[in-house]
Amino acid sequence: MKFWSVSLCVFSLLTSAALPAQTDDPNRQLAHDIFKQLVEINTTDSAGNVTAAAEAMAQRLRDAGFAAEDIQILGPNDRKKNLVVRLHGRGAEKPLLLMGHLDVVEARREDWTTDPFQFVEKDGYFYGRGTQDMKSDDAIFLVTLIRFLKEGYKPDRDIILILTADEEGGSSNGVDWLLHNHRELIDAEFALNPDNGAVDTVKGKALMVSMDATEKIYADYQLEVTNPGGHSSLPVPDNAIYHLTDALDRLQRYQFPFELSAVTRAFFEQMSTVEKGQSAADMKAILKTHPDRAAEARLAHDPFYNAMMRTTCVPTRLDAGHANNALPQRATANVNCRILPGHSREEVRQTLIQTFADPKVTVRYVSPTGTISDQAPDDKGAAPVTLRPDVMQPLEQVVTEMWKVKVIPSMNSGASDGVYTDAAGIPTYGVTGVAIDIDDVRAHGRDERVRAESFYQGVDFYYRYLKAVTGGTAKP
Ligand SMILES: [Zn+2]
């Protein structure tokens, strides 16, 4: 995933300049080389090969001195194998899991200024598919483990890194597969997932760092109306398209209830100190025991804040009729919902049915593989993770040192592989050290790029943060 950013109303609140990267040159060079190598291995679902990327990274680890038995390449088929590597610690605690996906979203050469599968260095940026989502983070994880091994660093617990397939799509999700088939290899007390979280900058200057502590649930629903149809010269009121558009009108006017969790409360508390004026006052007002409805309505005008406060559903596709001169026999729409943790997909399906209040409109659940059914899953998504001090305090410390801004706990309104680990009882924290300008979010888009300096800062960040989380001290 990786695509959200805060709204632009906080634009004026720049507090500090980004520091120059503090990594020494050999590590920069190695990080650069691994990043380039990863971008240049096509890992799209259509034509790419995740296994090739996993093998290349395994070779890097072997070359760096990792024992063969600590490196595994496994998966359900030849193209979608995942890498699992373990750095042994002192065993004082249950392991820590680092997770990154190797696959990337499709990219067509003709849409791009540069070749998406060439690592192009231009004007202080690195261009290529995956530079934001998320081969930069994959490379950072790899180089950090290699540095730790070379230094002889012993973390207080084992650090396991998985680089996996099919986060963006495809039918071989690596995290799900590993949890079901090799749980023992990746079992951990908690996980860090840089696919979530953000270092938000404006022209390279830090605004805030967000840490995703929970995720919404993804669901698609198919709305369908059928009708005997007939000749369009003799229209009747009972028309499939009218039924469908009436239902969509009701959906447009319907708002799911306002609801805050511990994480989104913390988010608005922190944001109220970052925002200014009316927005800051509104955030304070919705946190009261009796939330101010007018304040909530004003905040809801911002799509990002709105998504933090409620489940959302929106039509994303529409298809109706079969001829210009015939009454429609069938009209369908896809409605995409992002559901707050604590609510099930079936609960939302029932809410849609009640909202439409039209028995002619059937509402069916569409599974991720496209199966359509009259019943949606009942599970309610994992509860937000607790903000563990041993994760949060080192994070706040390193973020303050590097960017001099706050860490804001947040909820991912998209979806990432964290849904699998959270559901499996491995609480997952979205933490990244790669800064992206809030008006330069290009994940999944054309000419995806990352500022070179941001990448190197990310290298520095994870080295320092991982050491702080595992009981070590980073060399200055
Ligand atoms: Zn991603």
Short mmCIF file of C-alpha atoms and ligand atoms in Angstrom, two decimals, residues 1-3 101 103 105 132-134 167-168 193-196 415-416 443-444, ligand 1:
data_model
loop_
_atom_site.label_atom_id
_atom_site.label_comp_id
_atom_site.label_asym_id
_atom_site.label_seq_id
_atom_site.Cartn_x
_atom_site.Cartn_y
_atom_site.Cartn_z
CA MET A 1 0.00 0.00 0.00
CA LYS A 2 1.57 3.28 0.98
CA PHE A 3 -0.25 6.24 -0.43
CA HIS A 101 6.94 -6.77 0.33
CA ASP A 103 6.23 -7.11 -5.33
CA VAL A 105 2.32 -2.43 -8.83
CA GLN A 132 8.46 4.62 -2.67
CA ASP A 133 6.50 1.37 -2.30
CA MET A 134 8.59 -0.28 -0.96
CA GLU A 167 1.00 -7.56 -1.12
CA GLU A 168 -0.23 -5.40 -4.00
CA ASN A 193 6.17 -2.76 8.81
CA PRO A 194 7.46 0.29 6.89
CA ASP A 195 4.73 -0.17 4.27
CA ASN A 196 2.67 1.84 6.77
CA ALA A 415 -4.72 -2.01 3.91
CA SER A 416 -1.35 -3.70 4.14
CA ALA A 443 3.35 5.13 -4.92
CA HIS A 444 1.39 3.10 -7.52
ZN ZN B 1 3.24 -1.28 -0.32
#
